[in-house]
XYZ file of C-alpha atoms in Angstrom:
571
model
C 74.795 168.643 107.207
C 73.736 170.864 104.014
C 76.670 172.287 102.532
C 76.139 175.959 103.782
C 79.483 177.203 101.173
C 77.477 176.562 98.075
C 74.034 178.039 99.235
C 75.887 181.490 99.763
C 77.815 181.034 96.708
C 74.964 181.049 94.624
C 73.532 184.003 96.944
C 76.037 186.276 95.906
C 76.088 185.019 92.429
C 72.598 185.990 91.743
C 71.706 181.807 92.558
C 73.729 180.606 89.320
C 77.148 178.826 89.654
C 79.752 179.733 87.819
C 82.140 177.006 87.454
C 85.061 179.571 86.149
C 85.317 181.346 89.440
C 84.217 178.753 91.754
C 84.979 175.229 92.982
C 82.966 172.511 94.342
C 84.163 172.231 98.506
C 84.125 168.449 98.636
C 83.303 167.181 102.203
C 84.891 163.951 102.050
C 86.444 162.835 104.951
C 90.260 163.214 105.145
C 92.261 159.875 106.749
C 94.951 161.136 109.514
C 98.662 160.471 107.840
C 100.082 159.436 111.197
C 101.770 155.849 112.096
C 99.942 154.042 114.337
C 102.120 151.769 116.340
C 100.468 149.774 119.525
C 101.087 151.114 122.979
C 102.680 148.599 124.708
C 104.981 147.766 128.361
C 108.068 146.470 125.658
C 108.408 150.433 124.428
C 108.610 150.958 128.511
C 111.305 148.098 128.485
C 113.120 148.947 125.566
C 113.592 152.378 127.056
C 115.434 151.477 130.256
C 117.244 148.605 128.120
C 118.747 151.289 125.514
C 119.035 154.215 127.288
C 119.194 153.918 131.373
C 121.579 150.774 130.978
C 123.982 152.863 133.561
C 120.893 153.346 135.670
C 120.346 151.810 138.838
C 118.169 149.516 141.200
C 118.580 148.558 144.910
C 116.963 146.583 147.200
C 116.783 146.107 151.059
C 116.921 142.530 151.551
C 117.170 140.645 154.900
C 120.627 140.182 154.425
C 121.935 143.803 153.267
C 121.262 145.919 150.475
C 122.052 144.809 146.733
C 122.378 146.635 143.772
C 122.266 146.534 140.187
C 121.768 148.038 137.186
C 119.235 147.998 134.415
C 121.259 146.761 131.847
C 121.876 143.863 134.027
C 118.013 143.895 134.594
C 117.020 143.704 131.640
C 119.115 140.319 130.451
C 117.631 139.200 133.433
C 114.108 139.629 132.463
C 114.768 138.628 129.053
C 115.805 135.164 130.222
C 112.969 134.525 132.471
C 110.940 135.153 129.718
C 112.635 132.487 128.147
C 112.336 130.380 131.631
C 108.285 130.774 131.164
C 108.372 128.938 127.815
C 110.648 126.323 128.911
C 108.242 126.192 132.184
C 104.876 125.775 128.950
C 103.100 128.753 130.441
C 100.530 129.082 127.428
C 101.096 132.135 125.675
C 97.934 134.270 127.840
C 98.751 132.026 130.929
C 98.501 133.971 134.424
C 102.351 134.670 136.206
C 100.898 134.800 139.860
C 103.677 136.853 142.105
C 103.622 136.479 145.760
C 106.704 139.128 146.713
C 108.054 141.928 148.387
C 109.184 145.037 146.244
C 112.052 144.213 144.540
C 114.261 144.158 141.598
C 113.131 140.083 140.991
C 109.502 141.014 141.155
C 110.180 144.044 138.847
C 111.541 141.499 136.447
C 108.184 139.970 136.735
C 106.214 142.860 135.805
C 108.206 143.355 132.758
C 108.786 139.621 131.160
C 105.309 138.404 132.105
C 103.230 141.233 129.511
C 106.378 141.389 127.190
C 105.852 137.622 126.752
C 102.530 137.946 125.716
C 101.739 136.580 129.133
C 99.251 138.282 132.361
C 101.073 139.240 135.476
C 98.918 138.802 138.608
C 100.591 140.187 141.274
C 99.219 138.466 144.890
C 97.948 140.638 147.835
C 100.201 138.912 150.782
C 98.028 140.133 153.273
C 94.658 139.276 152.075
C 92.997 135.857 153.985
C 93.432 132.451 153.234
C 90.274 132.253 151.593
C 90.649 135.255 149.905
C 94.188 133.868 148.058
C 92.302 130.629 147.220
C 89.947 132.104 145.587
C 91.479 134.538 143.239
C 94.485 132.112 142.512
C 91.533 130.080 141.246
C 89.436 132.603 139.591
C 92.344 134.027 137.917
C 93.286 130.345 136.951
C 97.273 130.748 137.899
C 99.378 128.592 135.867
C 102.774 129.609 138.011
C 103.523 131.109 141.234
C 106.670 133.208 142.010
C 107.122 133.624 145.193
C 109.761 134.890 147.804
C 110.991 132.750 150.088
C 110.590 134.328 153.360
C 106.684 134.410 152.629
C 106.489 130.608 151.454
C 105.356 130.097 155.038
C 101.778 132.061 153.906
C 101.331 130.633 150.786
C 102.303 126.409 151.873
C 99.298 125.855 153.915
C 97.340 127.033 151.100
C 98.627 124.915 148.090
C 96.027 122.166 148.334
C 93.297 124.195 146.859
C 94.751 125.639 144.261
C 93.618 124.322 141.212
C 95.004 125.667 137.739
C 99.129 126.556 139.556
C 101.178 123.737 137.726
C 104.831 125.818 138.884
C 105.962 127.280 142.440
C 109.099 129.556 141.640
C 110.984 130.134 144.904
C 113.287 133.530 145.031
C 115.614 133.370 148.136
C 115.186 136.546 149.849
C 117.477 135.048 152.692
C 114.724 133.743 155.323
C 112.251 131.094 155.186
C 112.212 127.483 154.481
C 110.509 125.539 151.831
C 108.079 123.045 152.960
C 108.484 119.210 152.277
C 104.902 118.884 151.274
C 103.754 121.303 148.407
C 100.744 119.193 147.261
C 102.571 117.553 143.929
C 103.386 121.286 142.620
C 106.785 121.399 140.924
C 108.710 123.539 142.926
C 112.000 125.515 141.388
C 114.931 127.834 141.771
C 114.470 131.003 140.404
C 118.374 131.970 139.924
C 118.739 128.138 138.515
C 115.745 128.716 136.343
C 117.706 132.551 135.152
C 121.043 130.562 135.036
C 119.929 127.466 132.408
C 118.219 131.029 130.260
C 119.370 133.006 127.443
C 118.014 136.142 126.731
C 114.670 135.440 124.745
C 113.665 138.283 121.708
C 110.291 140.339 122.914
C 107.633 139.941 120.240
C 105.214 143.034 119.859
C 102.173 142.661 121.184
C 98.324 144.002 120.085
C 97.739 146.884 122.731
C 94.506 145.807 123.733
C 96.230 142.807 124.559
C 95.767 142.201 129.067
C 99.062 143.011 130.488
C 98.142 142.502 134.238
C 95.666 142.203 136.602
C 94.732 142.804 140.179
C 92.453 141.940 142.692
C 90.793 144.755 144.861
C 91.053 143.826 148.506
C 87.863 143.188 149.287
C 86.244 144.477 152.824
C 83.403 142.772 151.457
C 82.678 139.369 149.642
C 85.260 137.900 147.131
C 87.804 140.484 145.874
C 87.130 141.151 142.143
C 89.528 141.633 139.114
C 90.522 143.857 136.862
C 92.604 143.436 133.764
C 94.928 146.057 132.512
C 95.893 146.107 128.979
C 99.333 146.980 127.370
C 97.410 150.157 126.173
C 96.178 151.214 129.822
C 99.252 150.726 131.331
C 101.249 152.654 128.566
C 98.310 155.712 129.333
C 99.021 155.252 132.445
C 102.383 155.156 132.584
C 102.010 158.762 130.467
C 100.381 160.333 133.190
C 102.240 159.087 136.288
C 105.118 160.665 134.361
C 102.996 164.116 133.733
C 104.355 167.217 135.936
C 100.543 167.417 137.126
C 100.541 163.618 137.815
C 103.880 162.217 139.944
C 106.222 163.633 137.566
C 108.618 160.592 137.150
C 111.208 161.834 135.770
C 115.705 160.490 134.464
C 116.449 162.708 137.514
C 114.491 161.401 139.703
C 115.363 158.093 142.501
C 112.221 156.280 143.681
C 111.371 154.472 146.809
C 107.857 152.834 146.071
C 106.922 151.859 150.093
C 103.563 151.108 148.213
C 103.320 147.275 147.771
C 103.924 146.129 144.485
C 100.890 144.003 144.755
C 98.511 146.729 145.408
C 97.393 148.836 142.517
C 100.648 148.242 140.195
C 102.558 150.242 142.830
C 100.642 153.366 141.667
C 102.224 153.505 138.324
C 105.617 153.883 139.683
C 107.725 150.794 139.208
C 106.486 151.674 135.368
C 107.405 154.990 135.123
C 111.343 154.445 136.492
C 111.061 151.864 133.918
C 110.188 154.477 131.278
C 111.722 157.687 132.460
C 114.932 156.036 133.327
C 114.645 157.164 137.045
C 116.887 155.368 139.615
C 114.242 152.973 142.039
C 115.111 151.961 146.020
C 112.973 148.870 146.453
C 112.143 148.433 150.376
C 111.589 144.652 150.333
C 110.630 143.041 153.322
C 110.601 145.560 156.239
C 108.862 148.506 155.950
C 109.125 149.521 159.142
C 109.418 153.267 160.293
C 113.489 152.950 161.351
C 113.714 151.022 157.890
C 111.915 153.524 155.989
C 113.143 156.570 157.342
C 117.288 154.608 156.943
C 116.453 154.051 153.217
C 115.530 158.102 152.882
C 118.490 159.603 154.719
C 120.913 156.827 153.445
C 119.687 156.312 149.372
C 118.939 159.968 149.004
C 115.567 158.972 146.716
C 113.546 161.927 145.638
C 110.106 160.550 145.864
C 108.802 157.799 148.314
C 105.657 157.052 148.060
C 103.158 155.182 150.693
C 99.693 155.494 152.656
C 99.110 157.135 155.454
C 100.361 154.512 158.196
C 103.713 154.084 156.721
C 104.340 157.934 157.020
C 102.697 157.917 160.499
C 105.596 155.413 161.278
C 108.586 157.380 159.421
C 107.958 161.004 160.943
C 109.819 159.914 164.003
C 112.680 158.128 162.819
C 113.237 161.314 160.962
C 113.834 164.066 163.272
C 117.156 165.905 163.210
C 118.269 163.857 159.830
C 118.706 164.856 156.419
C 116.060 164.396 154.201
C 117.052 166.900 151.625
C 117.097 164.682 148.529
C 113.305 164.541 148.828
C 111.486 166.585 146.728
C 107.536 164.947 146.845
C 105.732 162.168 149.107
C 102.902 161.068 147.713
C 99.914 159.602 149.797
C 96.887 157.776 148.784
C 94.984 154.489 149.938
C 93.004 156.689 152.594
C 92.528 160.360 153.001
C 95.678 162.130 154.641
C 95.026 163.488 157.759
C 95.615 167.530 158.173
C 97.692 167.115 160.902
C 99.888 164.564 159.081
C 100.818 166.808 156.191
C 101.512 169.662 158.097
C 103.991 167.802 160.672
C 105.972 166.743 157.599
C 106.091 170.331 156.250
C 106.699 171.363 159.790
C 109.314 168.803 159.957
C 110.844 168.541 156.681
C 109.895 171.246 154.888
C 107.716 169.294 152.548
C 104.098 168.547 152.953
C 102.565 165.233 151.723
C 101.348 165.069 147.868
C 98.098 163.622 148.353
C 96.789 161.553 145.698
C 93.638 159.654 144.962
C 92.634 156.200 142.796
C 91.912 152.753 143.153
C 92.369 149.583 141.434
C 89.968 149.939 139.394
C 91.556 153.453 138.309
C 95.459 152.033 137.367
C 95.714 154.081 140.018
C 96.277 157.792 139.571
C 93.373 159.825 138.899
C 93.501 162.721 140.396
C 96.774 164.268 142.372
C 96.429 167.155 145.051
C 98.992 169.919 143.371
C 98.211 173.422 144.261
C 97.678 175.933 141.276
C 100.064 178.817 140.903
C 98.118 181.597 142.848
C 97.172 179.209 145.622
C 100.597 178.750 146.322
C 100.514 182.518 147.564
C 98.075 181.794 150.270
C 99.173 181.222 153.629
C 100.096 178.560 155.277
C 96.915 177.190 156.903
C 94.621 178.102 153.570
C 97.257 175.802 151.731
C 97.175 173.192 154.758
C 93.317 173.464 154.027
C 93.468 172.800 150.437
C 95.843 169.851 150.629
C 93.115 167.980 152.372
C 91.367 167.589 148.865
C 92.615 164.556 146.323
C 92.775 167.100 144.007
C 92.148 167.719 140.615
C 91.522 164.756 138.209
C 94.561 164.177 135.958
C 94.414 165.023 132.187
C 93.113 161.590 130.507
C 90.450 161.176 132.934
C 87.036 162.620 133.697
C 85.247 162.978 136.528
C 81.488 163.443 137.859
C 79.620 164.009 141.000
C 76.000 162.659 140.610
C 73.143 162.653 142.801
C 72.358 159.337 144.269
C 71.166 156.440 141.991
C 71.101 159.217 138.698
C 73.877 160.175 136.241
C 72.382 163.665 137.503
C 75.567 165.963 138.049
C 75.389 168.066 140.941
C 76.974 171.483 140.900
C 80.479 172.100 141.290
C 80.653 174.680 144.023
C 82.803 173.091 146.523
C 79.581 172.280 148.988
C 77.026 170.058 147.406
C 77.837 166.172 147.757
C 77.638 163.033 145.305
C 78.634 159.668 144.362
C 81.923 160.724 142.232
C 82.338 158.291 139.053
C 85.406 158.132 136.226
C 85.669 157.756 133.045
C 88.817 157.213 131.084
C 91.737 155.363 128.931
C 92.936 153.363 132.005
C 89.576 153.032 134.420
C 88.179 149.679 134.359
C 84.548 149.238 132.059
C 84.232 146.121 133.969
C 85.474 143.204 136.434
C 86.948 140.004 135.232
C 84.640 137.137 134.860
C 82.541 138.445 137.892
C 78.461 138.916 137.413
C 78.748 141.523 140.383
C 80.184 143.984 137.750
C 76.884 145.580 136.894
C 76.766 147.230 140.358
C 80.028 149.115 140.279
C 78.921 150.945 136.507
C 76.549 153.291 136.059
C 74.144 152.921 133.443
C 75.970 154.689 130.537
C 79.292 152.934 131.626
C 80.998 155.093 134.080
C 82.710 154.048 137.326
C 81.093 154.284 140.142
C 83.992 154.912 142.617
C 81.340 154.837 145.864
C 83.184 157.867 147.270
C 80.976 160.841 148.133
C 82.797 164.009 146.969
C 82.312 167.481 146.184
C 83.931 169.675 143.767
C 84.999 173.348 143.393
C 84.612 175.352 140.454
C 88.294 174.450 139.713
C 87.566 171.149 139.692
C 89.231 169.687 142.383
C 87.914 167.061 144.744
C 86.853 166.556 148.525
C 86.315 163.479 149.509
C 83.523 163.018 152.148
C 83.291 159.896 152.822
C 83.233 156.374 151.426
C 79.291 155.830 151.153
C 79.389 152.585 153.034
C 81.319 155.166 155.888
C 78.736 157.660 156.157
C 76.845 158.272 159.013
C 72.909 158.465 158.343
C 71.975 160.448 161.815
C 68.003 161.543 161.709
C 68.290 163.165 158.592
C 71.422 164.427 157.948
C 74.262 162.634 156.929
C 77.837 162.919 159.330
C 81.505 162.336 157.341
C 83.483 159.998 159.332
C 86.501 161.225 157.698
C 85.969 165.075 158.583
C 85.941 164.124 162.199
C 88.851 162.041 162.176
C 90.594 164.416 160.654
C 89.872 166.420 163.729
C 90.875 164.266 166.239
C 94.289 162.969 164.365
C 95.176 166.673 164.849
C 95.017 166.483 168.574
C 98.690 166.284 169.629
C 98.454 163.127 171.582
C 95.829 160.842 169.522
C 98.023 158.444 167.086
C 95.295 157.203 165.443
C 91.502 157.533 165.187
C 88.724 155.730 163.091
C 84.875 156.954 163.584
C 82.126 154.506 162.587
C 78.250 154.725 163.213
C 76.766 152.610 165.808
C 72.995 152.174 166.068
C 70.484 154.851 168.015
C 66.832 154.156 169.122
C 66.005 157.911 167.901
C 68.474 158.921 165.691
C 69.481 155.637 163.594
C 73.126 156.035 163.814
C 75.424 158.304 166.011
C 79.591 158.432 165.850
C 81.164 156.648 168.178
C 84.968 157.773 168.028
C 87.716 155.085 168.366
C 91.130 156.539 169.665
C 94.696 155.203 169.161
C 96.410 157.668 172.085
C 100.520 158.340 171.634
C 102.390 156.048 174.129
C 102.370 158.092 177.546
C 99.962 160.353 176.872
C 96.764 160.485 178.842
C 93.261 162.134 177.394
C 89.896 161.742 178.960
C 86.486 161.315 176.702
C 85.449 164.828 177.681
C 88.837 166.016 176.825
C 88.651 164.866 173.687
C 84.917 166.383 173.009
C 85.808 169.306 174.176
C 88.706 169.707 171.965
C 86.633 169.031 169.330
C 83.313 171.422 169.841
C 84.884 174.873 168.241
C 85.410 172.805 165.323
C 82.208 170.611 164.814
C 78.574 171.464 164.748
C 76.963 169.747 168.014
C 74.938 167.422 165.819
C 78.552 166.130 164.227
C 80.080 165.524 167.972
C 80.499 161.445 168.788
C 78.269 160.240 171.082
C 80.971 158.144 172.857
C 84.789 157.234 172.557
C 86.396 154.450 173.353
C 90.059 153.827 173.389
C 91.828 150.765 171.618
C 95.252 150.001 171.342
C 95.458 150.170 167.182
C 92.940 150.489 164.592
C 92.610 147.303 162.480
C 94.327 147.645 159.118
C 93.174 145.823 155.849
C 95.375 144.333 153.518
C 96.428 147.368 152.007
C 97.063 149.586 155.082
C 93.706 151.108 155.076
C 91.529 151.635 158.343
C 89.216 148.693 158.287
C 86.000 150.273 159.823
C 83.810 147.165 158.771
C 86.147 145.308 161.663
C 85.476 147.968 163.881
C 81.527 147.742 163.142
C 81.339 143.872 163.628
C 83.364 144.659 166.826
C 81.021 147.373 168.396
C 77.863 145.991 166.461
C 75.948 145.864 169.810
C 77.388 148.787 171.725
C 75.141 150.376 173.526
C 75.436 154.098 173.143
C 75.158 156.368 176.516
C 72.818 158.811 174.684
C 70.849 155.999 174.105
């Protein structure tokens, strides 16, 4: 860049320089004076180990609730970092967990990175096939698991290939099986007992800290690697009054699996902030749920939409005054659903939105200032977005195969993609990765959105969801969001079956309340005033539950390989 001081220098000058009355400006660049000191899960541990000592954890076990404290946590998880060099984990070996939420698996999260080591935390509810395989891919040098899922995981030992350890935590059920295919097999409180406290070396931030497995609908599942860095960015923004706002004062219940998506960021940020955590463990059941809120007083519980189906209930007439957000992700939150908690409680859900591949939280549903002055049903309207992205991530909507953007005016529709300090750039060792980045290395999320002029987000559809009816495209979501607000439909999943003229059509699939009665034309009817024709299903059919996938989502490929030859009456 010409150096535009000295040309009008000599303009006003007459074009000579006088060095008396002028200096050269030197355009050297000037290095930054600050420290720079890696971002790492220890500073996240060291916090809760020198300030939120007093601080406490409990868990719901099978046997009654325990407690503790993370002073006491933190020897803990200093001596079973100790336990995984006496156990020769090499120093980037994989820690596989296979474990409820509790205060043992949050010592995993912590002494695995801190050790220089990779947590893997196991989806308990993915297939047989689907555990073989990313034990395997991940190459798992131990297993932790709790004893009351041992059952699961035993058949399965034969084909694992790289686990040389199997760590059993007594959660107070289950047996452990004679045969476990010439795996050592150990206590974990022996292990702890035999420990002292081993000293936390600093880590490089790029350094992987974790990894997890998305829970793949379709083919193998595929990893992704978080680094000390991420999860420390992360762990920033979960913490962010525009993100969850973890806070000291705060007590959270994480009903979200540890196993899926790092627990959205939240056994992290009580680690951080200090905040008290209620771990659920095994039984997250609506009465359990619902006893842990009126009984621990926690301030935010977080879960997806099927837990808090299951907890409305078991909540009437109690006190639930401690709680100050739910927040709601995995699958978009039915209207109906957030408005019978605010109905209810007083406080709507906080609907949120990520993936794995996001850390998770990139974008939270908060309402700006003036929209809080709207009435009710314009804010009931608005909390059916995912909201805007958080700060630290950016967001697109793009036409179709392009890195085109589309306008953001709240109607027209894209792929939405990320980009950001704690989105994925790739998958672990998997050659599938170059189909889920666009071309100049953004994530393609395969959500169709739109977006406002305030940037915040509606999700249509996933694009594998939509319905491609002559030619214009029908969101499944949109209509069940309908038809979960009918009064007596539980559930409801809409999926495309095939037409001779049309290509696909809806065909509605209806979980009623128990008792209630509703007829197919009922339930068309009740929809019309709110649906173009061309949007109305072409059929229902009623089922007793809609199938779930491993992490409580609606799985609509099940439904489609279960109706993959129903024959339409329109058709």
């Amino acid at each position: 860049m010409p150096d535009v001081s000295v040309g009008l220098d000599r303009e006003h000058s007459g074009g000579v320089m006088s060095n008396a009355n002028h200096r050269e400006v030197r355009r050297a660049n000037i290095p930054g004076s600050m420290q720079d000191v890696p971002l790492s899960v220890h500073h996240l541990f060291d916090r809760a180990e020198r300030y939120f000592g007093h601080k406490t954890i409990t868990t719901a076990t099978a046997t009654g609730i325990e407690r503790t404290t993370y002073a006491e946590w933190a020897v803990r998880t200093r001596k079973l970092g100790t336990v995984l060099d006496r156990l020769g984990i090499s120093s980037a070996g994989r820690v596989a967990t296979f474990a409820w939420n509790t205060a043992r698996h949050l010592e995993l999260y912590f002494a695995a990175p801190c050790t220089g080591r990779v947590l893997h935390t196991l989806n308990i509810r993915l297939f047989p096939e689907q555990l073989t395989y990313i034990v395997n891919h991940a190459e798992d040098e131990v297993i932790f698991v709790d004893k009351s899922i041992f059952g699961l995981l035993a058949p399965l030992l034969p084909t694992f290939e790289t686990v040389k350890h199997l760590v059993v935590m007594d959660d107070g059920k289950g047996e452990i099986p004679a045969d476990t295919a010439g795996i050592a097999v150990h206590d974990y409180e022996q292990l702890l007992a035999s420990a002292s406290p081993a000293e936390f070396a600093e880590v490089p931030e790029h350094t992987a800290a974790s990894m997890c497995y998305t829970s793949g609908t379709t083919g193998n599942p595929k990893g992704v690697v978080y680094t000390h860095r991420s999860t420390f960015l992360h762990t920033m923004a979960t913490m962010m009054t525009d993100g969850l706002g973890a806070s000291e004062r705060d007590k959270i219940l994480p009903v979200v699996p540890m196993f899926h998506a790092n627990a959205w960021g939240l056994a992290h940020a009580a680690v951080a902030s200090g905040a008290d955590l209620v771990m659920p463990g095994p039984d997250l059941s609506g009465p359990a749920i619902a006893n842990l809120i009126v009984n621990e007083r926690p301030t935010i519980a977080a879960g997806v939409p099927t837990i808090w189906m299951g907890v409305l209930p078991e909540l009437k007439g109690r006190d639930t005054s401690s709680l100050r957000a739910i927040p709601c992700g995995g699958s978009a939150v039915p209207r109906a659903l957030s408005e019978a908690y605010r109905e209810q409680l007083g406080l709507p859900i906080l609907q949120a939105w990520g993936m794995t591949e996001t850390s998770p939280i990139a974008a939270v549903c908060h309402l700006d200032s003036d929209q809080l002055l709207l009435d009710v049903n314009a804010q009931a309207d608005l909390r059916t977005q995912v909201g805007r992205i958080v700060f630290g991530v950016e967001c697109r909507v793009v036409e179709p195969g392009t890195t085109t953007s589309v306008p953001w005016d709240g109607e027209s529709s894209g792929e939405l993609q990320c980009r950001g300090n704690w989105i994925a750039a790739t998958y672990y060792n998997d050659e599938r990765a170059g189909e889920s980045f666009s071309s100049d290395g953004w994530l393609r999320t395969g959500d169709v959105a739109a977006v406002d002029s305030r940037g915040r987000i509606r999700l249509l559809d996933r694009t594998k969801d939509l319905i491609k009816s002559g030619g214009e495209w029908i969101s499944s979501v949109e209509i069940e969001n309908e038809l979960m607000a009918h009064p007596s439909i539980r559930e409801a999943a809409v999926i495309g079956v095939s037409h001779p003229k049309w290509s696909e059509r809806p065909l509605a699939c209806v979980v009623l309340e128990a008792g209630a009665t509703l007829t197919k034309q009922e339930i068309l009817d009740y929809l019309a005033p709110t649906l173009a024709k061309w949007q109305l299903p072409d059929d229902v059919v009623f089922i007793d539950e809609v199938p779930k996938t491993s992490v409580g989502k609606f799985s609509k490929k099940t439904l489609r390989d279960r109706f993959a030859d129903y024959q339409l009456p329109t058709a």
